[in-house]
XYZ file of C-alpha atoms in Angstrom:
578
model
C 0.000 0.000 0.000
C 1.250 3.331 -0.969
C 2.149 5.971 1.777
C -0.908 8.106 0.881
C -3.230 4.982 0.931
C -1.513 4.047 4.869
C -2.374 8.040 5.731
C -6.108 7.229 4.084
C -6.594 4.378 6.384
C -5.168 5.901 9.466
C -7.635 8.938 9.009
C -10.588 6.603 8.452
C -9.596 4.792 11.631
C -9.531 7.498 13.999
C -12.616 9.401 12.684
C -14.383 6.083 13.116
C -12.565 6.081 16.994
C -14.032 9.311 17.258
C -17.085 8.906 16.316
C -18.033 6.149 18.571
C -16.048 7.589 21.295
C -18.766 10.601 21.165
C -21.597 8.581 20.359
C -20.325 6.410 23.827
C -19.943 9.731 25.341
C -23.232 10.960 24.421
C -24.836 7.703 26.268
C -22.636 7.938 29.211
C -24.276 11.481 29.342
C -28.288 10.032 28.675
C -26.958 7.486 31.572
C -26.001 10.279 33.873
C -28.787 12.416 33.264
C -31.052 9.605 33.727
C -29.406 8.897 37.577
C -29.474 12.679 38.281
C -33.030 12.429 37.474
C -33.542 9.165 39.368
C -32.014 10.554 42.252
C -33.834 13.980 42.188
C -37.209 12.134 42.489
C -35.466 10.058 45.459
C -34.774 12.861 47.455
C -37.525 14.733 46.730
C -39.924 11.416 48.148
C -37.738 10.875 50.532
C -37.804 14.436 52.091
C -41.643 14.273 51.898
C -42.102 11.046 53.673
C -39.556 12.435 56.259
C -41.878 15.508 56.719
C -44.845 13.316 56.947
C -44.044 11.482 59.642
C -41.951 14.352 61.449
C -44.647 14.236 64.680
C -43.707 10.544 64.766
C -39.875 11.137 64.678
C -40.142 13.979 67.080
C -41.385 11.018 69.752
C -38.535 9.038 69.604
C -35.003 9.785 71.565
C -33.311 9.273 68.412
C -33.081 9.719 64.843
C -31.876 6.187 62.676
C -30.229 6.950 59.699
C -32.041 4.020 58.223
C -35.079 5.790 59.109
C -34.370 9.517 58.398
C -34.856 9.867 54.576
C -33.925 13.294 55.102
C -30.244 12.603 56.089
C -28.088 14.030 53.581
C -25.731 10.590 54.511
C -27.930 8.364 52.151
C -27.103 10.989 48.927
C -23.720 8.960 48.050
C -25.704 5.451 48.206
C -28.355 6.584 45.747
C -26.827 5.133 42.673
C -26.550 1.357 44.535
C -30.245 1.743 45.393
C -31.740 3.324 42.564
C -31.465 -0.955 40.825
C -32.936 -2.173 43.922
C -36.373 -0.534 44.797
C -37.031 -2.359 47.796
C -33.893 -0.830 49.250
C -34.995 3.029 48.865
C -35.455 4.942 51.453
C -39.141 5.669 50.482
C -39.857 2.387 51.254
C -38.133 2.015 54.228
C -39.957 4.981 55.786
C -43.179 3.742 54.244
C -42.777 0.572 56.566
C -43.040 2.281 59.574
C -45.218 5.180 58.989
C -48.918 5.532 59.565
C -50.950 6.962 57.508
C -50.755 10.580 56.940
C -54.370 11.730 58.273
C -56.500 9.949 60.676
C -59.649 10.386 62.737
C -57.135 10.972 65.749
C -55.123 13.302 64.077
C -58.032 15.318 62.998
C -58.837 19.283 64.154
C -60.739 18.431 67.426
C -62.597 21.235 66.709
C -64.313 19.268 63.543
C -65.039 16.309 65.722
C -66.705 18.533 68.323
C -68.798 19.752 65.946
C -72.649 18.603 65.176
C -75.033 19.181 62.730
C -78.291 16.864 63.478
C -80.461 18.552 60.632
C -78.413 16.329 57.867
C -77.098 13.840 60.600
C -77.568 10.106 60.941
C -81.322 10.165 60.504
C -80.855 11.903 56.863
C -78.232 8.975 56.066
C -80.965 6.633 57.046
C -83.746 8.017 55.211
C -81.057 8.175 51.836
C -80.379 4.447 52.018
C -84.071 3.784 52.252
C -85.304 6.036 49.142
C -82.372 3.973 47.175
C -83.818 0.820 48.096
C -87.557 2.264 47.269
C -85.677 3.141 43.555
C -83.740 -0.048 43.170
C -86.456 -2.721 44.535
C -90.219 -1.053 44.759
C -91.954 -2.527 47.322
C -88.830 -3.297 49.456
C -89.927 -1.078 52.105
C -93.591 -1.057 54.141
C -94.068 2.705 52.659
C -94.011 4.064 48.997
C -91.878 7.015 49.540
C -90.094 8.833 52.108
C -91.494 11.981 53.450
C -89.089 14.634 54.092
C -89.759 16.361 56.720
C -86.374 17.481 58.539
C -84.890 20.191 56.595
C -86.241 23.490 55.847
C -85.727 22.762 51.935
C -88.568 23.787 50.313
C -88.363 23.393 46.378
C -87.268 19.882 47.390
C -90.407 19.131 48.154
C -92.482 20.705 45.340
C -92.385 24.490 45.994
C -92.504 26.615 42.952
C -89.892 29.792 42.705
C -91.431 33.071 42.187
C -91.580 34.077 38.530
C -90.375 37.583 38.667
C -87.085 36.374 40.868
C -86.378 33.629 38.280
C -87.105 35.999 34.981
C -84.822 38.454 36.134
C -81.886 36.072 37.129
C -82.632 34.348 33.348
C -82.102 37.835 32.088
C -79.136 38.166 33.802
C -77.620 35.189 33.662
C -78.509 35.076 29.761
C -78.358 38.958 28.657
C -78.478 38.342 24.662
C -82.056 36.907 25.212
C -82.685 40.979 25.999
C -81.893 41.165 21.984
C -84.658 39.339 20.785
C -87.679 40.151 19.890
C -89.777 37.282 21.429
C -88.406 37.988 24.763
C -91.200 40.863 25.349
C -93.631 38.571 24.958
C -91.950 36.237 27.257
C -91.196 37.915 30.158
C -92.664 40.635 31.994
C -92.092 44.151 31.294
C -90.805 44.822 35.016
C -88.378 41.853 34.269
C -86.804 42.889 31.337
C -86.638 46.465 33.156
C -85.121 45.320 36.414
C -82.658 43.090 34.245
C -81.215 45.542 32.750
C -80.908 47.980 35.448
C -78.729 45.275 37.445
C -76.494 44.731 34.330
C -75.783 48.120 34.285
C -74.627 47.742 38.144
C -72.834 44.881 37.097
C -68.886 44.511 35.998
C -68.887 43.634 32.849
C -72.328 43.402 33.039
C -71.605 39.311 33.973
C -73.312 37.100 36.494
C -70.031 35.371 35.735
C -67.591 38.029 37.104
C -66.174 39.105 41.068
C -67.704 41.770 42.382
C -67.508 44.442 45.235
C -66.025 41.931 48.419
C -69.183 43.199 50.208
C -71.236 42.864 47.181
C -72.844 44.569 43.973
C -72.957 48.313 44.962
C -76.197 48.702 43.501
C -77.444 45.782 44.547
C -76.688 46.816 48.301
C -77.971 50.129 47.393
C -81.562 48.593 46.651
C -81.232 46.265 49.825
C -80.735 49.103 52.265
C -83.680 51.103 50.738
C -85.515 48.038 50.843
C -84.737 47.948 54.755
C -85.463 51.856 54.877
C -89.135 50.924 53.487
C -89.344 48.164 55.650
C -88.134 49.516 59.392
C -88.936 53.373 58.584
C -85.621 54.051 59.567
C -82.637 54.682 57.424
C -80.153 52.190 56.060
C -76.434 52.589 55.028
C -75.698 50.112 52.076
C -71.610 50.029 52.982
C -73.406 48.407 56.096
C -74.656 46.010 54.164
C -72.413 42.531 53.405
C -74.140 39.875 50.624
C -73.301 36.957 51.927
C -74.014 33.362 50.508
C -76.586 32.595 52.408
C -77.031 33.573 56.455
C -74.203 30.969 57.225
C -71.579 32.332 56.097
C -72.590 35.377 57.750
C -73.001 33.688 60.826
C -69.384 31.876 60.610
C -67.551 35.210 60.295
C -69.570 36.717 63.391
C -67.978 33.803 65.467
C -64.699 34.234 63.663
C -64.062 37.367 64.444
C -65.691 37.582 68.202
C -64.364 34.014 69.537
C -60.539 34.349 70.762
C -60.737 31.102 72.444
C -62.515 28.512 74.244
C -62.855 31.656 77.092
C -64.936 33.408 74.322
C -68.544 32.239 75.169
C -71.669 32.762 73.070
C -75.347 32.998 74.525
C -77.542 30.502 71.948
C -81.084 29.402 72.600
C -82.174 26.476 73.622
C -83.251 24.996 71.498
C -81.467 26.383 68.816
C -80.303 25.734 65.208
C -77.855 23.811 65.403
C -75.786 26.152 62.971
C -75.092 28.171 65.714
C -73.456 25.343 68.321
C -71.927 24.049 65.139
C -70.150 27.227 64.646
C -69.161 27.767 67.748
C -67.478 25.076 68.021
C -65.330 25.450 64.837
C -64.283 28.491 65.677
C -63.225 27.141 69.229
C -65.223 28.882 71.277
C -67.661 28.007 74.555
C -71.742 27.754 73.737
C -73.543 29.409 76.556
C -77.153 27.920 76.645
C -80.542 29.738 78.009
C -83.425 27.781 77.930
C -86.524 29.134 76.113
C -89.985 28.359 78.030
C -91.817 25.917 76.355
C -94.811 26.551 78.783
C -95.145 29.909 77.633
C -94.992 29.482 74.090
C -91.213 28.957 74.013
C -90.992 32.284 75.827
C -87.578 34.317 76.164
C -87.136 35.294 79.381
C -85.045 37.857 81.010
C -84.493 36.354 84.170
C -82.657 33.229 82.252
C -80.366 35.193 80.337
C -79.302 36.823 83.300
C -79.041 33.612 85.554
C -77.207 32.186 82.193
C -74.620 35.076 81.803
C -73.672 35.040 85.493
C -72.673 31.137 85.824
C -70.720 31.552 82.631
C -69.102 34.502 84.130
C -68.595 32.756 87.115
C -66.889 30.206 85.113
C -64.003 32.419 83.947
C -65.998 32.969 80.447
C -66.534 36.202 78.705
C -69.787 36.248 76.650
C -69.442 38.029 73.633
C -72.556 37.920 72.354
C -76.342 36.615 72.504
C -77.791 34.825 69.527
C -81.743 35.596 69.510
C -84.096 33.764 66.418
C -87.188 35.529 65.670
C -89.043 34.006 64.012
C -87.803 31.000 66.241
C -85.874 28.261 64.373
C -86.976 25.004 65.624
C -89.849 26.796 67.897
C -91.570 28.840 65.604
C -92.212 31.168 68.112
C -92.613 35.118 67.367
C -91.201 37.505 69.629
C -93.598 40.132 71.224
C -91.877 43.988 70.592
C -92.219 44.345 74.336
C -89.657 41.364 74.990
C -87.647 42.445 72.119
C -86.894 45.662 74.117
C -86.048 43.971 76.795
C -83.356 41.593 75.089
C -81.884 45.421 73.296
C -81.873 46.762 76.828
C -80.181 43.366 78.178
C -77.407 43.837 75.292
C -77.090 47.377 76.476
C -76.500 46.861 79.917
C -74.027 43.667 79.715
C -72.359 44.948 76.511
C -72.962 42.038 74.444
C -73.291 42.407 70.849
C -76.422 41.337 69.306
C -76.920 38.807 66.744
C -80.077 39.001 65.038
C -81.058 35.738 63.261
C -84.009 37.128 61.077
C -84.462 34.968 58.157
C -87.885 33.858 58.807
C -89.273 37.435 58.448
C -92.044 36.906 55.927
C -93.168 33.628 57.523
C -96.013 34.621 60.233
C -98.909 33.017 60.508
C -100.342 34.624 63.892
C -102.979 36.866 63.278
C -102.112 38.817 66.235
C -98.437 38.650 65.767
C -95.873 40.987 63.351
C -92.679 40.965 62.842
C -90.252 44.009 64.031
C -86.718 43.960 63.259
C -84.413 44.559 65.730
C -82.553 47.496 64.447
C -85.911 48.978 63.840
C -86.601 48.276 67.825
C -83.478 49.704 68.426
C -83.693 52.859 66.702
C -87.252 53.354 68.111
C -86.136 53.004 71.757
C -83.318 56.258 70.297
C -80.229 54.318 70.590
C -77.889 54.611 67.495
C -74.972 53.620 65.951
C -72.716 54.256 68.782
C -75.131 52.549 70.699
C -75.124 48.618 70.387
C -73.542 46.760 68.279
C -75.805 44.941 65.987
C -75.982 42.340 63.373
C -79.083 41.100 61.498
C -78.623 38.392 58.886
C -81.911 37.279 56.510
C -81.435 35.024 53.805
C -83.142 33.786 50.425
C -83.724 30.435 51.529
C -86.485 30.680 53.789
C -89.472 33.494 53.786
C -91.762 32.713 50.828
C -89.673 31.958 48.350
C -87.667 29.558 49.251
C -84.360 29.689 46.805
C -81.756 27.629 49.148
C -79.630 25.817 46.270
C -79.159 29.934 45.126
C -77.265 31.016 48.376
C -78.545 34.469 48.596
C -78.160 36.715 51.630
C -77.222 39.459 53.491
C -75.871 40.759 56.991
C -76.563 43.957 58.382
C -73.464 45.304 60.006
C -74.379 48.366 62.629
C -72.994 49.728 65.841
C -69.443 48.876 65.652
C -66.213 51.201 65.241
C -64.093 51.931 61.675
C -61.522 49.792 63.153
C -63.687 46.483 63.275
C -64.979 47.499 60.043
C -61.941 47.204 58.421
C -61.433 43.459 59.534
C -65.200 42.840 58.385
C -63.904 43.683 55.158
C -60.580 42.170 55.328
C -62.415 38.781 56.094
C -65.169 39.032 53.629
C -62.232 39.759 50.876
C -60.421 36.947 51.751
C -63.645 34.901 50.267
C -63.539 37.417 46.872
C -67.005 37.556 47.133
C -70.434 35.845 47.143
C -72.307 34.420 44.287
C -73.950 37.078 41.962
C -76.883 34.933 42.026
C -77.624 35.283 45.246
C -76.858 38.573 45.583
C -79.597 39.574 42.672
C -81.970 37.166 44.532
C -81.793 39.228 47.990
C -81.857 42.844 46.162
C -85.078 41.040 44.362
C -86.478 39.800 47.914
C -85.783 43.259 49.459
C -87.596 44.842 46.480
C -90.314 42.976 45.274
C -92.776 43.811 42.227
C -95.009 47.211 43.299
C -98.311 48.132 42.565
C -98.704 49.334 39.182
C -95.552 46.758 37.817
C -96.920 44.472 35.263
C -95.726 41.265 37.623
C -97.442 42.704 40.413
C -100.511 40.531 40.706
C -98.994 37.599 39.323
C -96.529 38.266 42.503
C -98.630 38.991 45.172
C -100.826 35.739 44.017
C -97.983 33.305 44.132
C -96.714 34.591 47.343
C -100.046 34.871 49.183
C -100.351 31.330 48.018
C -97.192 30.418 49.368
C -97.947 32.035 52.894
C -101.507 30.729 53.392
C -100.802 27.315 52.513
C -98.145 26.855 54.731
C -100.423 28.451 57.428
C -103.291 25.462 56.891
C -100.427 23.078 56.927
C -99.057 24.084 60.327
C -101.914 24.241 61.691
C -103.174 20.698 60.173
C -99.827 19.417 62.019
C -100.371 21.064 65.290
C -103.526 19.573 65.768
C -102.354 16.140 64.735
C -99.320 16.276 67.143
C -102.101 17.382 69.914
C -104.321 14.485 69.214
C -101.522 11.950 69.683
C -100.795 10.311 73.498
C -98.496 12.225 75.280
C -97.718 14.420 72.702
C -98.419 18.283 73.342
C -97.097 20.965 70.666
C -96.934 24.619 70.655
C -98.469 27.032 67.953
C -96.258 27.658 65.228
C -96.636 31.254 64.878
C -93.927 31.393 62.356
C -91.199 29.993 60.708
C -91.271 26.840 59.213
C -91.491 23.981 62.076
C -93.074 22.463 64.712
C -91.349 21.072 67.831
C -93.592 18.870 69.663
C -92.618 17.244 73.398
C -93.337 13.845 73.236
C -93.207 12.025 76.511
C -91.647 8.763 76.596
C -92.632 5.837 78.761
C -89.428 4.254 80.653
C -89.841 0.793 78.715
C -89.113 3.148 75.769
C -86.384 5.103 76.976
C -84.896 1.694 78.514
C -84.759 0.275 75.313
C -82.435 3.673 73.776
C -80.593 2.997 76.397
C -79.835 -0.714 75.321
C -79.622 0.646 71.410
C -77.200 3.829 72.331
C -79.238 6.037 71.654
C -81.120 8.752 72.960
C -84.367 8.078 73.208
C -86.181 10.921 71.009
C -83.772 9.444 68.426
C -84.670 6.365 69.175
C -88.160 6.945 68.682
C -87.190 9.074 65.283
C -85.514 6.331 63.608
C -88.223 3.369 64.760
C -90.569 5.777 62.934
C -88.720 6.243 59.753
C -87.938 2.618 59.574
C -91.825 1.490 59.548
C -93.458 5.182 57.863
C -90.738 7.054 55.931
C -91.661 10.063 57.370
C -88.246 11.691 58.636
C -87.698 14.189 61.631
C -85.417 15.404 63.475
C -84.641 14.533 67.099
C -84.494 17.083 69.931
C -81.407 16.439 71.209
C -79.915 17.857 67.821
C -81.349 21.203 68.572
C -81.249 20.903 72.595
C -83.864 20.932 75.354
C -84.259 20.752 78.713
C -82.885 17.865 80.401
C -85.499 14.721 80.950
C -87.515 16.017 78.359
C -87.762 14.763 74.439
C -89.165 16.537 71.344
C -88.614 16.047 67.673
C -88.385 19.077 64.929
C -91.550 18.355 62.191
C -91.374 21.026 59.208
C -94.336 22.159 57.357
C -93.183 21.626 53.660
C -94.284 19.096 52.116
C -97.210 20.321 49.523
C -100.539 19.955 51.299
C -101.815 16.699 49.508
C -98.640 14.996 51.378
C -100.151 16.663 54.484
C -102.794 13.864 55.390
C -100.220 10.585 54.721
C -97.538 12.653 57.069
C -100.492 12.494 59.377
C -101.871 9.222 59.258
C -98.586 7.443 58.842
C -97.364 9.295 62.115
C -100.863 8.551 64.202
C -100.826 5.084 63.384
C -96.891 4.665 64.361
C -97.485 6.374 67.552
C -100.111 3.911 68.932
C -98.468 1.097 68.301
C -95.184 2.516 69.659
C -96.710 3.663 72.587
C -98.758 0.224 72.966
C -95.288 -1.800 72.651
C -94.102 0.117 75.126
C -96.640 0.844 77.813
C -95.391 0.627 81.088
């Protein structure tokens, strides 16, 4: 081979050498980039599962290496265990770790909490309406009969048609661009709908508003409140909230420090309230209303009630009062409510007025006055007492619950507070702009001379008088019943008949665990369908038993509620005769 043919092959040589050195190299680097990787993920699970189980590390008087995944000694080792799985340190940790969240290691304030209106006797009555779907006939009943929750398109209520034209509009604003819409909807509709647009960023149901709400929307609440109380309203006192909970929440947020902080709640009570409380860590201070005198709200009780807590170390914040009364249906006579302002007055408590019943009386002799309207008549002002009054869309006539309307009434309280009102109700961005057109709509109804007006006024006159007959159906059936006696539901939405037990009865809880209203609840859903609510989720005085009974269901349920519950109770009462 010729010189230049040796230099030919030598070249070819080491370009080949080169070439696969690079392409060797190249791998090497895939390789190294995979382990980097590998390991990156190692240390990463490793340094969670170490923070996972810190509490349980923190326990022991020393820290294993084997155990630590954390330790920075196990770093060099990676590469050996990354072909061995087994031997990671994720999986060592894994072996001796419990899992990350368990009933024990729970906020104790979650566990405290309670809420017996969707408790175990709802679970109950879910389980039994599948079995009526899956297997008709499975059950000795056809259907089950809601009665526990104050629900009331659940069971069959219609929505006003002004309220649900308007949200349409709103909701769907290019429907104001067609020509069929005016002879769709109302006049007053299509005029109220576009006035809220215009209020409205971006004119969107689908956009954040104001942290305290729609400005204009507050605007028509407070003049609605004006009309109402004959006394004037400030809409930046006014905070749409989604629903009255919410509203409710943040009261107990911001008053309850600790489990020092007590609240004054009536007894019984909803159990939002106890609920609430004990989120937000603080102490429920019970008074007892008088079921003798028409679940009266006396003066003498809060006072005995204030003083033990006191006496206890506990500073009361703030008394809780439900007019109309939520599970009592009681309606508070202005008199007393003057009494209860003066009470707040003296012992500095701030009130917290739970108003969302307001359109539902059914007394003849009985009206509802708000309490900032009782307080402004008896000349106290803003400087005054504070003052908080939350109403809601749910309840009243209408009955929108799945819309989570409402509103708070903020009064009586310095700049200062003010600001954290705000800072709270920011935190949350805002409330639903559904709800908040639904309560301006509930504070400001068609008028006289609006096209909707009669069609209104029919529906909701409707609404009112039939729930009237209805209470009144199931007062007199609770009163017919052995050992039964019930109160008049002068409002409201319930009935909360005493039912006394005999001792075979209450024996038998005992044996079951449970207590014996419930008891008595549960045998009767079992063998009717119809569901209620125990007492002891609302409280009561001690040795005594009642069950919560709403007056919802449509009036041609009214009669099987009735005879379904009659013929339970005798043969209860006969199985158990002492």
């Amino acid at each position: 081979m010729s010189k230049s043919g040796r230099v030919s092959e030598f070249l070819k040589g080491k370009l080949t050498f080169e070439v696969c050195w690079w392409q060797r190299f190249s791998e090497s680097l895939q390789m190294w980039k995979f382990v980097g990787e590998r390991a990156k993920r190692v240390i990463a699970t490793n340094t969670i599962a170490s923070v996972v189980n810190l509490n349980h590390f923190q326990t022991t008087s020393t820290l294993s290496s084997s155990n630590y995944c954390s330790n920075r000694s196990h770093i060099p080792r990676l590469s050996s265990s990354l072909n061995s799985p087994r031997r990671s340190c994720s999986v060592m940790a894994s072996k001796g770790a419990t899992a990350p969240v368990t009933i024990e290691s729970l906020n104790p304030k979650v566990l405290k909490c309670e809420y017996a209106v969707r408790g175990e006797i709802v679970s109950i009555a879910q389980k039994l309406q599948q079995d009526l779907q899956s297997k008709p006939g499975s059950q000795p009943f056809d259907e089950i009969l809601f009665c526990n929750i104050g629900n009331p398109q659940a069971l069959g209520q219609k929505p006003i048609t002004f309220f649900r034209e308007v949200l349409a509009l709103c909701d769907n604003p290019t429907l104001l661009d067609k020509r069929e819409t005016h002879s769709l909807f109302s006049a007053d509709s299509i005029a109220r709908a576009l006035k809220i647009l215009d209020q409205m960023p971006g004119r969107a149901t689908g956009a954040y508003s104001h942290s305290q709400g729609i400005k204009g929307l507050r605007d028509t609440i407070a003049a609605g409140i004006q009309a109402r109380d004959g006394f004037p309203a400030d809409p930046e006192d006014i905070f749409l909230t989604d629903g009255a909970s919410p509203g409710v929440h943040m009261m107990m947020q911001l008053l309850i420090r600790s489990e020092n902080d007590g609240i004054l709640c009536p007894i019984p009570q909803y159990p939002l309230y106890s609920a609430s409380i004990a989120l937000h860590g603080g102490t429920l201070v019970r008074y007892y209303l008088d079921e003798a005198t028409g679940w009266g709200l006396e003066i003498s009780e809060l006072k005995k009630q204030l003083e033990a807590a006191r006496q206890k170390g506990i500073t009361v914040r703030a008394l809780v009062v439900i007019n109309p009364g939520n599970p009592t249906g009681q309606v508070l006579a202005e008199e007393n409510q003057r009494q209860i302002v003066e009470f707040c007055k003296k012992e500095g408590l701030v009130l917290l007025a739970d108003e969302v019943y307001q359109e539902n009386i059914y007394a003849p002799d009985k009206k509802f006055n708000s309490f900032k309207k009782i307080c402004r008549s008896m000349k106290y002002g803003e400087k005054d007492i504070p003052l908080v009054s939350f109403q809601s869309v749910s309840k009243g006539y209408h009955g929108e619950c799945g819309k989570r309307g409402g509103y708070m009434e903020v009064t009586g309280f310095s700049r200062e507070v003010r600001e954290q009102f705000y800072k709270l109700a920011s935190v949350n961005l805002c409330s639903n702009i559904s709800g908040q057109i639904l309560a301006s709509l509930v504070m400001s109804p068609p008028k006289v001379g609006d096209q909707s007006y009669d069609a209104y006024i029919n529906e909701r006159n409707g609404i009112l008088k039939s729930l009237a007959r209805r209470a009144k159906t199931l007062e007199d059936a609770f009163n017919s019943l052995e050992g039964v006696t019930c109160n008049k539901a002068e409002g409201a939405m319930y009935l909360f008949p005493r039912i006394q037990l005999p001792k075979k009865a209450i024996k038998a809880a005992e044996q079951a665990k449970k207590a014996a209203d419930a008891y008595y609840a549960i045998r009767l859903l079992n063998s009717t369908g119809v569901v209620v609510v125990p007492g002891t989720g609302f409280g009561q005085v001690p040795g005594t038993w009642h069950f919560r009974c709403t007056i919802l269901p449509q009036e041609e349920k009214i009669p099987a509620i009735v005879s379904r519950l009659s013929n339970f109770h005798k043969k209860f009462m006969a199985e158990f005769r002492d």
